[in-house]
Amino acid sequence: MGRIAGFMCLTWQEGAPTPVEHRPYLNHLRSFEAAARHLNFTLAAEELNYTQAAISNHVRSLEEYLGKPLFIRHARSLELTGPGQAYLPGIRRALLQIEDATEAIIARTHDQTVVISCPISLAENWMASRVAAFLADHPDFTITLNGTVWGDRISEVADLTVAIKHRDEVLPGDALLAPERLTVVCAPGYMVAGEVLCRPGQLKAAGLIHILTRQDCWGAVAAGLDLDDLDLHGGVRSNSSNVALELAASGLGCVAVLRSLAEPYLARGVLTEPFACAVDSPWNYYLSRPARTLKPPARRFRDWLLDGNG
């Protein structure tokens, strides 16, 4: 047997059966998947406990084997090419199947617990339903969902940590859950100066409810709706998005909030969006870069969530 370009191949003599075509090494495929997930060779190397040069060489060998580039290499980041985007889902599924087969052969006592740290508003309004959906398909897992408020330290013992970050605070390796937008919500039939609220201009006379953890939500909405003279100082305040939403549901005014947090209230009909408001949010929820190598159950839930199941 010999090796060509880093892959196994069989020597062949005339008259012998046609040899099986060589296949890529598994660790090269793992390096490609990790690099594609992080879009960074260094972060992939840290996750897989390789050097950055090793990850780069694995990917380059895989590209030589395929005869197609998988990444566009920028100075400080990577970008998947068309072939790379097409290749990634199949490789990710195959690696998950290998992982599942390996775990199935291990004793049933194998640890399948996942601890998640998540801002309490997102935990109650969004993450709880995603955990339920995951457990419906993975009944052997045990998940602990810890809700955090402001500076809670629960994240130090969590396998996965969700944090809300301004676009300027995002770190390499943070994984975006989904792009957010800001919306304005109020109780159905909420009146402003004797009229039902239905136009952005009426906000100038409406009661504004402020979420203290996001002081300029109203500032971002005012800019997005061209309301230069909106009074951003008066009104009821709370340090909790959920409390602010409950205040709005009680008819005390309007609140500018991430739409993902308002969705359960809108679905129940206790709040409504009085007018269209498609303002991109400068804050989004991210799965923070893991401080240590993720154990398989935590990686499985993380991949499931990032693959669009959320």
PDB file of C-alpha atoms in Angstrom:
ATOM      1  CA  MET A   1       0.000   0.000   0.000  1.00  0.00           C
ATOM      2  CA  GLY A   2       1.149   3.542  -0.641  1.00  0.00           C
ATOM      3  CA  ARG A   3       0.068   7.098   0.043  1.00  0.00           C
ATOM      4  CA  ILE A   4      -0.682   9.858  -2.435  1.00  0.00           C
ATOM      5  CA  ALA A   5      -1.396  13.460  -1.340  1.00  0.00           C
ATOM      6  CA  GLY A   6      -2.018  12.322   2.214  1.00  0.00           C
ATOM      7  CA  PHE A   7      -4.682   9.696   1.394  1.00  0.00           C
ATOM      8  CA  MET A   8      -4.605   5.920   1.360  1.00  0.00           C
ATOM      9  CA  CYS A   9      -4.457   4.147  -1.976  1.00  0.00           C
ATOM     10  CA  LEU A  10      -3.867   0.586  -3.154  1.00  0.00           C
ATOM     11  CA  THR A  11      -1.028  -0.371  -5.503  1.00  0.00           C
ATOM     12  CA  TRP A  12      -2.351  -2.092  -8.600  1.00  0.00           C
ATOM     13  CA  GLN A  13      -0.888  -4.399 -11.158  1.00  0.00           C
ATOM     14  CA  GLU A  14      -2.194  -5.187 -14.619  1.00  0.00           C
ATOM     15  CA  GLY A  15      -4.642  -8.092 -14.492  1.00  0.00           C
ATOM     16  CA  ALA A  16      -5.486  -7.508 -10.843  1.00  0.00           C
ATOM     17  CA  PRO A  17      -9.005  -6.486  -9.764  1.00  0.00           C
ATOM     18  CA  THR A  18      -9.653  -2.736  -9.951  1.00  0.00           C
ATOM     19  CA  PRO A  19      -8.730  -1.271  -6.548  1.00  0.00           C
ATOM     20  CA  VAL A  20     -11.266   0.552  -4.382  1.00  0.00           C
ATOM     21  CA  GLU A  21     -10.848   4.298  -4.801  1.00  0.00           C
ATOM     22  CA  HIS A  22      -9.119   5.902  -1.836  1.00  0.00           C
ATOM     23  CA  ARG A  23     -11.128   8.035   0.571  1.00  0.00           C
ATOM     24  CA  PRO A  24     -10.269  11.057   2.754  1.00  0.00           C
ATOM     25  CA  TYR A  25      -9.026  10.551   6.291  1.00  0.00           C
ATOM     26  CA  LEU A  26     -11.677  11.042   8.970  1.00  0.00           C
ATOM     27  CA  ASN A  27      -9.603  13.629  10.825  1.00  0.00           C
ATOM     28  CA  HIS A  28      -9.402  15.717   7.620  1.00  0.00           C
ATOM     29  CA  LEU A  29     -13.198  15.728   7.442  1.00  0.00           C
ATOM     30  CA  ARG A  30     -13.439  16.683  11.110  1.00  0.00           C
ATOM     31  CA  SER A  31     -10.986  19.526  10.540  1.00  0.00           C
ATOM     32  CA  PHE A  32     -13.039  20.786   7.593  1.00  0.00           C
ATOM     33  CA  GLU A  33     -16.308  20.678   9.593  1.00  0.00           C
ATOM     34  CA  ALA A  34     -14.813  22.523  12.572  1.00  0.00           C
ATOM     35  CA  ALA A  35     -13.172  25.141  10.334  1.00  0.00           C
ATOM     36  CA  ALA A  36     -16.475  25.634   8.484  1.00  0.00           C
ATOM     37  CA  ARG A  37     -18.364  26.060  11.762  1.00  0.00           C
ATOM     38  CA  HIS A  38     -15.906  28.586  13.202  1.00  0.00           C
ATOM     39  CA  LEU A  39     -14.795  30.063   9.853  1.00  0.00           C
ATOM     40  CA  ASN A  40     -11.386  30.163  11.484  1.00  0.00           C
ATOM     41  CA  PHE A  41      -8.522  27.636  11.431  1.00  0.00           C
ATOM     42  CA  THR A  42      -7.191  28.728  14.835  1.00  0.00           C
ATOM     43  CA  LEU A  43     -10.502  28.196  16.641  1.00  0.00           C
ATOM     44  CA  ALA A  44     -10.957  24.846  14.900  1.00  0.00           C
ATOM     45  CA  ALA A  45      -7.473  23.842  16.044  1.00  0.00           C
ATOM     46  CA  GLU A  46      -8.261  24.766  19.652  1.00  0.00           C
ATOM     47  CA  GLU A  47     -11.461  22.710  19.562  1.00  0.00           C
ATOM     48  CA  LEU A  48      -9.841  19.614  18.056  1.00  0.00           C
ATOM     49  CA  ASN A  49      -6.540  19.952  19.950  1.00  0.00           C
ATOM     50  CA  TYR A  50      -4.464  20.323  16.774  1.00  0.00           C
ATOM     51  CA  THR A  51      -2.124  23.084  15.691  1.00  0.00           C
ATOM     52  CA  GLN A  52      -3.427  25.725  13.326  1.00  0.00           C
ATOM     53  CA  ALA A  53      -0.980  24.484  10.701  1.00  0.00           C
ATOM     54  CA  ALA A  54      -2.330  20.938  11.035  1.00  0.00           C
ATOM     55  CA  ILE A  55      -5.922  22.079  10.460  1.00  0.00           C
ATOM     56  CA  SER A  56      -4.833  24.120   7.454  1.00  0.00           C
ATOM     57  CA  ASN A  57      -2.916  21.147   6.018  1.00  0.00           C
ATOM     58  CA  HIS A  58      -5.869  18.797   6.574  1.00  0.00           C
ATOM     59  CA  VAL A  59      -8.185  21.121   4.694  1.00  0.00           C
ATOM     60  CA  ARG A  60      -5.685  21.706   1.905  1.00  0.00           C
ATOM     61  CA  SER A  61      -5.217  17.940   1.448  1.00  0.00           C
ATOM     62  CA  LEU A  62      -8.980  17.532   1.299  1.00  0.00           C
ATOM     63  CA  GLU A  63      -9.209  20.292  -1.316  1.00  0.00           C
ATOM     64  CA  GLU A  64      -6.501  18.599  -3.377  1.00  0.00           C
ATOM     65  CA  TYR A  65      -8.372  15.316  -3.187  1.00  0.00           C
ATOM     66  CA  LEU A  66     -11.668  16.913  -4.250  1.00  0.00           C
ATOM     67  CA  GLY A  67     -10.035  19.100  -6.866  1.00  0.00           C
ATOM     68  CA  LYS A  68     -12.049  22.085  -5.605  1.00  0.00           C
ATOM     69  CA  PRO A  69     -11.396  24.874  -3.085  1.00  0.00           C
ATOM     70  CA  LEU A  70     -13.587  24.631   0.015  1.00  0.00           C
ATOM     71  CA  PHE A  71     -12.690  28.005   1.532  1.00  0.00           C
ATOM     72  CA  ILE A  72     -11.846  31.505   0.431  1.00  0.00           C
ATOM     73  CA  ARG A  73      -9.000  32.494   2.745  1.00  0.00           C
ATOM     74  CA  HIS A  74      -9.087  36.069   4.009  1.00  0.00           C
ATOM     75  CA  ALA A  75      -6.457  37.685   6.220  1.00  0.00           C
ATOM     76  CA  ARG A  76      -8.289  36.973   9.489  1.00  0.00           C
ATOM     77  CA  SER A  77     -11.192  34.718   8.552  1.00  0.00           C
ATOM     78  CA  LEU A  78     -12.526  32.109   6.161  1.00  0.00           C
ATOM     79  CA  GLU A  79     -15.477  32.020   3.796  1.00  0.00           C
ATOM     80  CA  LEU A  80     -17.023  28.858   2.399  1.00  0.00           C
ATOM     81  CA  THR A  81     -16.971  28.509  -1.373  1.00  0.00           C
ATOM     82  CA  GLY A  82     -19.960  27.124  -3.262  1.00  0.00           C
ATOM     83  CA  PRO A  83     -18.514  23.580  -3.222  1.00  0.00           C
ATOM     84  CA  GLY A  84     -17.720  24.006   0.484  1.00  0.00           C
ATOM     85  CA  GLN A  85     -21.321  24.993   1.267  1.00  0.00           C
ATOM     86  CA  ALA A  86     -22.612  22.019  -0.710  1.00  0.00           C
ATOM     87  CA  TYR A  87     -20.167  19.598   0.941  1.00  0.00           C
ATOM     88  CA  LEU A  88     -20.689  20.679   4.566  1.00  0.00           C
ATOM     89  CA  PRO A  89     -24.235  19.354   5.310  1.00  0.00           C
ATOM     90  CA  GLY A  90     -23.418  15.828   4.176  1.00  0.00           C
ATOM     91  CA  ILE A  91     -20.147  15.758   6.117  1.00  0.00           C
ATOM     92  CA  ARG A  92     -21.890  17.101   9.225  1.00  0.00           C
ATOM     93  CA  ARG A  93     -24.597  14.421   8.981  1.00  0.00           C
ATOM     94  CA  ALA A  94     -21.985  11.702   8.484  1.00  0.00           C
ATOM     95  CA  LEU A  95     -19.968  12.825  11.514  1.00  0.00           C
ATOM     96  CA  LEU A  96     -23.123  12.876  13.627  1.00  0.00           C
ATOM     97  CA  GLN A  97     -23.937   9.347  12.480  1.00  0.00           C
ATOM     98  CA  ILE A  98     -20.440   8.200  13.451  1.00  0.00           C
ATOM     99  CA  GLU A  99     -20.845   9.888  16.819  1.00  0.00           C
ATOM    100  CA  ASP A 100     -24.260   8.289  17.359  1.00  0.00           C
ATOM    101  CA  ALA A 101     -22.959   4.846  16.423  1.00  0.00           C
ATOM    102  CA  THR A 102     -20.014   5.254  18.796  1.00  0.00           C
ATOM    103  CA  GLU A 103     -22.175   6.416  21.683  1.00  0.00           C
ATOM    104  CA  ALA A 104     -24.655   3.585  21.067  1.00  0.00           C
ATOM    105  CA  ILE A 105     -21.923   1.009  21.635  1.00  0.00           C
ATOM    106  CA  ILE A 106     -20.892   2.619  24.925  1.00  0.00           C
ATOM    107  CA  ALA A 107     -22.711   1.666  28.128  1.00  0.00           C
ATOM    108  CA  ARG A 108     -26.179   3.127  28.628  1.00  0.00           C
ATOM    109  CA  THR A 109     -24.860   4.925  31.682  1.00  0.00           C
ATOM    110  CA  HIS A 110     -22.971   7.296  29.412  1.00  0.00           C
ATOM    111  CA  ASP A 111     -23.556  10.875  30.606  1.00  0.00           C
ATOM    112  CA  GLN A 112     -26.237  12.526  28.459  1.00  0.00           C
ATOM    113  CA  THR A 113     -26.734  15.653  30.531  1.00  0.00           C
ATOM    114  CA  VAL A 114     -26.528  19.208  29.196  1.00  0.00           C
ATOM    115  CA  VAL A 115     -26.538  22.360  31.341  1.00  0.00           C
ATOM    116  CA  ILE A 116     -27.590  25.560  29.562  1.00  0.00           C
ATOM    117  CA  SER A 117     -27.202  29.087  30.913  1.00  0.00           C
ATOM    118  CA  CYS A 118     -29.570  31.544  29.231  1.00  0.00           C
ATOM    119  CA  PRO A 119     -31.000  35.012  29.989  1.00  0.00           C
ATOM    120  CA  ILE A 120     -34.246  34.370  31.828  1.00  0.00           C
ATOM    121  CA  SER A 121     -36.439  36.266  29.350  1.00  0.00           C
ATOM    122  CA  LEU A 122     -35.158  34.169  26.452  1.00  0.00           C
ATOM    123  CA  ALA A 123     -35.341  31.008  28.578  1.00  0.00           C
ATOM    124  CA  GLU A 124     -39.031  31.572  29.307  1.00  0.00           C
ATOM    125  CA  ASN A 125     -40.137  32.963  25.965  1.00  0.00           C
ATOM    126  CA  TRP A 126     -38.031  31.033  23.436  1.00  0.00           C
ATOM    127  CA  MET A 127     -35.545  28.461  24.709  1.00  0.00           C
ATOM    128  CA  ALA A 128     -38.016  26.378  26.743  1.00  0.00           C
ATOM    129  CA  SER A 129     -39.967  25.374  23.632  1.00  0.00           C
ATOM    130  CA  ARG A 130     -36.728  24.474  21.804  1.00  0.00           C
ATOM    131  CA  VAL A 131     -35.597  22.275  24.701  1.00  0.00           C
ATOM    132  CA  ALA A 132     -38.986  20.529  24.626  1.00  0.00           C
ATOM    133  CA  ALA A 133     -38.685  19.904  20.870  1.00  0.00           C
ATOM    134  CA  PHE A 134     -35.155  18.513  21.279  1.00  0.00           C
ATOM    135  CA  LEU A 135     -36.136  16.187  24.125  1.00  0.00           C
ATOM    136  CA  ALA A 136     -39.048  14.846  22.091  1.00  0.00           C
ATOM    137  CA  ASP A 137     -36.488  13.485  19.607  1.00  0.00           C
ATOM    138  CA  HIS A 138     -33.765  12.685  22.179  1.00  0.00           C
ATOM    139  CA  PRO A 139     -35.546  11.213  25.219  1.00  0.00           C
ATOM    140  CA  ASP A 140     -32.287   9.841  26.692  1.00  0.00           C
ATOM    141  CA  PHE A 141     -30.957  13.359  27.289  1.00  0.00           C
ATOM    142  CA  THR A 142     -31.304  15.324  30.530  1.00  0.00           C
ATOM    143  CA  ILE A 143     -31.246  19.104  30.151  1.00  0.00           C
ATOM    144  CA  THR A 144     -30.940  21.722  32.884  1.00  0.00           C
ATOM    145  CA  LEU A 145     -31.999  25.206  31.739  1.00  0.00           C
ATOM    146  CA  ASN A 146     -30.766  27.926  34.084  1.00  0.00           C
ATOM    147  CA  GLY A 147     -32.254  31.400  33.675  1.00  0.00           C
ATOM    148  CA  THR A 148     -29.839  34.240  34.402  1.00  0.00           C
ATOM    149  CA  VAL A 149     -30.379  37.894  35.230  1.00  0.00           C
ATOM    150  CA  TRP A 150     -27.689  40.456  34.470  1.00  0.00           C
ATOM    151  CA  GLY A 151     -24.431  39.403  36.168  1.00  0.00           C
ATOM    152  CA  ASP A 152     -25.419  35.937  37.415  1.00  0.00           C
ATOM    153  CA  ARG A 153     -22.453  33.533  37.533  1.00  0.00           C
ATOM    154  CA  ILE A 154     -24.409  30.387  36.626  1.00  0.00           C
ATOM    155  CA  SER A 155     -22.688  30.352  33.231  1.00  0.00           C
ATOM    156  CA  GLU A 156     -19.457  29.208  34.910  1.00  0.00           C
ATOM    157  CA  VAL A 157     -20.934  25.719  35.462  1.00  0.00           C
ATOM    158  CA  ALA A 158     -22.842  25.536  32.183  1.00  0.00           C
ATOM    159  CA  ASP A 159     -21.949  23.439  29.155  1.00  0.00           C
ATOM    160  CA  LEU A 160     -23.556  26.013  26.852  1.00  0.00           C
ATOM    161  CA  THR A 161     -23.977  29.721  27.540  1.00  0.00           C
ATOM    162  CA  VAL A 162     -26.331  32.033  25.672  1.00  0.00           C
ATOM    163  CA  ALA A 163     -25.664  35.749  25.957  1.00  0.00           C
ATOM    164  CA  ILE A 164     -27.193  38.824  24.407  1.00  0.00           C
ATOM    165  CA  LYS A 165     -24.523  40.995  22.838  1.00  0.00           C
ATOM    166  CA  HIS A 166     -24.295  44.228  20.920  1.00  0.00           C
ATOM    167  CA  ARG A 167     -22.834  43.744  17.476  1.00  0.00           C
ATOM    168  CA  ASP A 168     -19.652  45.487  18.662  1.00  0.00           C
ATOM    169  CA  GLU A 169     -19.197  42.990  21.533  1.00  0.00           C
ATOM    170  CA  VAL A 170     -19.221  39.755  19.509  1.00  0.00           C
ATOM    171  CA  LEU A 171     -16.082  37.627  19.914  1.00  0.00           C
ATOM    172  CA  PRO A 172     -14.548  35.099  17.498  1.00  0.00           C
ATOM    173  CA  GLY A 173     -16.247  31.771  18.052  1.00  0.00           C
ATOM    174  CA  ASP A 174     -19.582  33.238  19.217  1.00  0.00           C
ATOM    175  CA  ALA A 175     -22.406  31.594  17.243  1.00  0.00           C
ATOM    176  CA  LEU A 176     -25.448  33.656  16.259  1.00  0.00           C
ATOM    177  CA  LEU A 177     -28.735  31.951  17.153  1.00  0.00           C
ATOM    178  CA  ALA A 178     -30.842  34.039  14.754  1.00  0.00           C
ATOM    179  CA  PRO A 179     -30.887  37.645  13.533  1.00  0.00           C
ATOM    180  CA  GLU A 180     -33.149  39.753  15.751  1.00  0.00           C
ATOM    181  CA  ARG A 181     -35.298  42.752  15.032  1.00  0.00           C
ATOM    182  CA  LEU A 182     -36.929  45.259  17.332  1.00  0.00           C
ATOM    183  CA  THR A 183     -40.663  45.760  17.440  1.00  0.00           C
ATOM    184  CA  VAL A 184     -43.166  47.897  19.343  1.00  0.00           C
ATOM    185  CA  VAL A 185     -45.979  46.115  21.197  1.00  0.00           C
ATOM    186  CA  CYS A 186     -48.913  47.214  23.329  1.00  0.00           C
ATOM    187  CA  ALA A 187     -52.192  45.852  24.644  1.00  0.00           C
ATOM    188  CA  PRO A 188     -54.915  45.396  21.992  1.00  0.00           C
ATOM    189  CA  GLY A 189     -56.963  48.568  21.731  1.00  0.00           C
ATOM    190  CA  TYR A 190     -54.383  50.709  23.567  1.00  0.00           C
ATOM    191  CA  MET A 191     -55.491  54.335  23.215  1.00  0.00           C
ATOM    192  CA  VAL A 192     -53.356  57.426  22.658  1.00  0.00           C
ATOM    193  CA  ALA A 193     -55.114  60.804  22.919  1.00  0.00           C
ATOM    194  CA  GLY A 194     -58.491  59.158  22.350  1.00  0.00           C
ATOM    195  CA  GLU A 195     -57.410  57.062  19.341  1.00  0.00           C
ATOM    196  CA  VAL A 196     -56.331  53.452  19.058  1.00  0.00           C
ATOM    197  CA  LEU A 197     -52.594  53.340  18.487  1.00  0.00           C
ATOM    198  CA  CYS A 198     -51.957  52.428  14.838  1.00  0.00           C
ATOM    199  CA  ARG A 199     -49.309  54.869  13.550  1.00  0.00           C
ATOM    200  CA  PRO A 200     -45.659  55.443  14.580  1.00  0.00           C
ATOM    201  CA  GLY A 201     -46.274  59.186  14.953  1.00  0.00           C
ATOM    202  CA  GLN A 202     -48.674  58.544  17.850  1.00  0.00           C
ATOM    203  CA  LEU A 203     -45.766  57.275  19.972  1.00  0.00           C
ATOM    204  CA  LYS A 204     -44.883  60.911  20.746  1.00  0.00           C
ATOM    205  CA  ALA A 205     -47.960  61.038  23.005  1.00  0.00           C
ATOM    206  CA  ALA A 206     -47.908  57.410  24.194  1.00  0.00           C
ATOM    207  CA  GLY A 207     -46.597  55.963  27.428  1.00  0.00           C
ATOM    208  CA  LEU A 208     -43.197  54.398  26.785  1.00  0.00           C
ATOM    209  CA  ILE A 209     -42.079  51.420  28.859  1.00  0.00           C
ATOM    210  CA  HIS A 210     -38.294  51.095  29.109  1.00  0.00           C
ATOM    211  CA  ILE A 211     -36.204  47.962  29.654  1.00  0.00           C
ATOM    212  CA  LEU A 212     -33.259  49.116  31.742  1.00  0.00           C
ATOM    213  CA  THR A 213     -30.908  46.418  30.474  1.00  0.00           C
ATOM    214  CA  ARG A 214     -31.353  47.799  26.955  1.00  0.00           C
ATOM    215  CA  GLN A 215     -31.503  51.547  27.572  1.00  0.00           C
ATOM    216  CA  ASP A 216     -31.583  52.582  23.931  1.00  0.00           C
ATOM    217  CA  CYS A 217     -34.103  50.130  22.457  1.00  0.00           C
ATOM    218  CA  TRP A 218     -36.391  53.099  22.062  1.00  0.00           C
ATOM    219  CA  GLY A 219     -33.521  55.105  20.595  1.00  0.00           C
ATOM    220  CA  ALA A 220     -32.945  52.451  17.927  1.00  0.00           C
ATOM    221  CA  VAL A 221     -36.672  52.251  17.161  1.00  0.00           C
ATOM    222  CA  ALA A 222     -36.985  56.043  17.016  1.00  0.00           C
ATOM    223  CA  ALA A 223     -34.107  56.199  14.529  1.00  0.00           C
ATOM    224  CA  GLY A 224     -35.563  53.357  12.465  1.00  0.00           C
ATOM    225  CA  LEU A 225     -39.000  55.005  12.312  1.00  0.00           C
ATOM    226  CA  ASP A 226     -37.625  58.550  11.750  1.00  0.00           C
ATOM    227  CA  LEU A 227     -39.083  59.854  15.034  1.00  0.00           C
ATOM    228  CA  ASP A 228     -36.397  62.402  15.812  1.00  0.00           C
ATOM    229  CA  ASP A 229     -38.374  64.178  18.552  1.00  0.00           C
ATOM    230  CA  LEU A 230     -39.563  61.127  20.502  1.00  0.00           C
ATOM    231  CA  ASP A 231     -39.239  61.750  24.268  1.00  0.00           C
ATOM    232  CA  LEU A 232     -37.042  58.909  25.538  1.00  0.00           C
ATOM    233  CA  HIS A 233     -36.917  59.921  29.201  1.00  0.00           C
ATOM    234  CA  GLY A 234     -40.407  59.502  30.641  1.00  0.00           C
ATOM    235  CA  GLY A 235     -42.424  56.378  31.326  1.00  0.00           C
ATOM    236  CA  VAL A 236     -42.388  53.190  33.381  1.00  0.00           C
ATOM    237  CA  ARG A 237     -39.111  51.255  33.699  1.00  0.00           C
ATOM    238  CA  SER A 238     -38.128  47.694  34.519  1.00  0.00           C
ATOM    239  CA  ASN A 239     -34.921  45.647  34.597  1.00  0.00           C
ATOM    240  CA  SER A 240     -36.731  42.649  33.058  1.00  0.00           C
ATOM    241  CA  SER A 241     -38.022  42.239  29.510  1.00  0.00           C
ATOM    242  CA  ASN A 242     -40.799  39.947  30.744  1.00  0.00           C
ATOM    243  CA  VAL A 243     -41.936  42.447  33.386  1.00  0.00           C
ATOM    244  CA  ALA A 244     -41.927  45.196  30.760  1.00  0.00           C
ATOM    245  CA  LEU A 245     -44.064  43.005  28.480  1.00  0.00           C
ATOM    246  CA  GLU A 246     -46.481  42.312  31.350  1.00  0.00           C
ATOM    247  CA  LEU A 247     -46.706  46.046  32.034  1.00  0.00           C
ATOM    248  CA  ALA A 248     -47.581  46.627  28.385  1.00  0.00           C
ATOM    249  CA  ALA A 249     -50.176  43.825  28.514  1.00  0.00           C
ATOM    250  CA  SER A 250     -51.720  45.623  31.524  1.00  0.00           C
ATOM    251  CA  GLY A 251     -52.293  48.699  29.368  1.00  0.00           C
ATOM    252  CA  LEU A 252     -49.595  50.923  30.853  1.00  0.00           C
ATOM    253  CA  GLY A 253     -48.024  51.793  27.504  1.00  0.00           C
ATOM    254  CA  CYS A 254     -45.851  50.523  24.677  1.00  0.00           C
ATOM    255  CA  VAL A 255     -42.551  48.692  24.894  1.00  0.00           C
ATOM    256  CA  ALA A 256     -39.756  48.429  22.334  1.00  0.00           C
ATOM    257  CA  VAL A 257     -38.411  44.894  22.574  1.00  0.00           C
ATOM    258  CA  LEU A 258     -36.723  42.063  20.685  1.00  0.00           C
ATOM    259  CA  ARG A 259     -39.450  40.382  18.682  1.00  0.00           C
ATOM    260  CA  SER A 260     -38.412  36.879  19.759  1.00  0.00           C
ATOM    261  CA  LEU A 261     -39.295  37.831  23.348  1.00  0.00           C
ATOM    262  CA  ALA A 262     -42.667  39.265  22.338  1.00  0.00           C
ATOM    263  CA  GLU A 263     -43.745  36.294  20.189  1.00  0.00           C
ATOM    264  CA  PRO A 264     -45.453  34.257  22.977  1.00  0.00           C
ATOM    265  CA  TYR A 265     -47.442  37.328  24.063  1.00  0.00           C
ATOM    266  CA  LEU A 266     -48.446  38.034  20.465  1.00  0.00           C
ATOM    267  CA  ALA A 267     -49.459  34.397  19.958  1.00  0.00           C
ATOM    268  CA  ARG A 268     -51.700  34.522  23.058  1.00  0.00           C
ATOM    269  CA  GLY A 269     -53.268  37.764  21.882  1.00  0.00           C
ATOM    270  CA  VAL A 270     -52.415  39.703  25.057  1.00  0.00           C
ATOM    271  CA  LEU A 271     -50.125  42.009  23.077  1.00  0.00           C
ATOM    272  CA  THR A 272     -50.271  43.300  19.535  1.00  0.00           C
ATOM    273  CA  GLU A 273     -47.991  45.080  17.086  1.00  0.00           C
ATOM    274  CA  PRO A 274     -49.962  48.259  16.333  1.00  0.00           C
ATOM    275  CA  PHE A 275     -47.984  49.013  13.173  1.00  0.00           C
ATOM    276  CA  ALA A 276     -45.198  47.501  11.072  1.00  0.00           C
ATOM    277  CA  CYS A 277     -41.783  47.939  12.678  1.00  0.00           C
ATOM    278  CA  ALA A 278     -38.906  46.110  10.976  1.00  0.00           C
ATOM    279  CA  VAL A 279     -35.939  47.699  12.745  1.00  0.00           C
ATOM    280  CA  ASP A 280     -32.801  45.550  12.760  1.00  0.00           C
ATOM    281  CA  SER A 281     -31.604  45.008  16.314  1.00  0.00           C
ATOM    282  CA  PRO A 282     -28.004  45.853  17.230  1.00  0.00           C
ATOM    283  CA  TRP A 283     -28.362  43.166  19.944  1.00  0.00           C
ATOM    284  CA  ASN A 284     -28.628  39.482  19.171  1.00  0.00           C
ATOM    285  CA  TYR A 285     -28.444  36.241  21.130  1.00  0.00           C
ATOM    286  CA  TYR A 286     -25.262  34.216  20.726  1.00  0.00           C
ATOM    287  CA  LEU A 287     -24.044  30.862  21.920  1.00  0.00           C
ATOM    288  CA  SER A 288     -20.791  31.966  23.491  1.00  0.00           C
ATOM    289  CA  ARG A 289     -17.580  30.339  22.420  1.00  0.00           C
ATOM    290  CA  PRO A 290     -17.101  27.307  24.723  1.00  0.00           C
ATOM    291  CA  ALA A 291     -14.426  27.754  27.376  1.00  0.00           C
ATOM    292  CA  ARG A 292     -13.548  24.079  27.045  1.00  0.00           C
ATOM    293  CA  THR A 293     -14.074  21.227  24.605  1.00  0.00           C
ATOM    294  CA  LEU A 294     -17.755  20.367  24.558  1.00  0.00           C
ATOM    295  CA  LYS A 295     -18.800  16.917  25.642  1.00  0.00           C
ATOM    296  CA  PRO A 296     -20.770  15.036  22.952  1.00  0.00           C
ATOM    297  CA  PRO A 297     -24.298  15.672  24.344  1.00  0.00           C
ATOM    298  CA  ALA A 298     -23.686  19.424  24.601  1.00  0.00           C
ATOM    299  CA  ARG A 299     -22.202  19.489  21.097  1.00  0.00           C
ATOM    300  CA  ARG A 300     -25.201  17.554  19.799  1.00  0.00           C
ATOM    301  CA  PHE A 301     -27.692  20.056  21.247  1.00  0.00           C
ATOM    302  CA  ARG A 302     -25.582  23.004  20.055  1.00  0.00           C
ATOM    303  CA  ASP A 303     -25.415  21.658  16.488  1.00  0.00           C
ATOM    304  CA  TRP A 304     -29.146  20.879  16.529  1.00  0.00           C
ATOM    305  CA  LEU A 305     -29.951  24.419  17.611  1.00  0.00           C
ATOM    306  CA  LEU A 306     -27.606  26.076  15.095  1.00  0.00           C
ATOM    307  CA  ASP A 307     -28.832  23.893  12.229  1.00  0.00           C
ATOM    308  CA  GLY A 308     -32.086  25.836  12.214  1.00  0.00           C
ATOM    309  CA  ASN A 309     -34.143  23.712  14.575  1.00  0.00           C
ATOM    310  CA  GLY A 310     -34.550  26.748  16.813  1.00  0.00           C
TER     311      GLY A 310
END
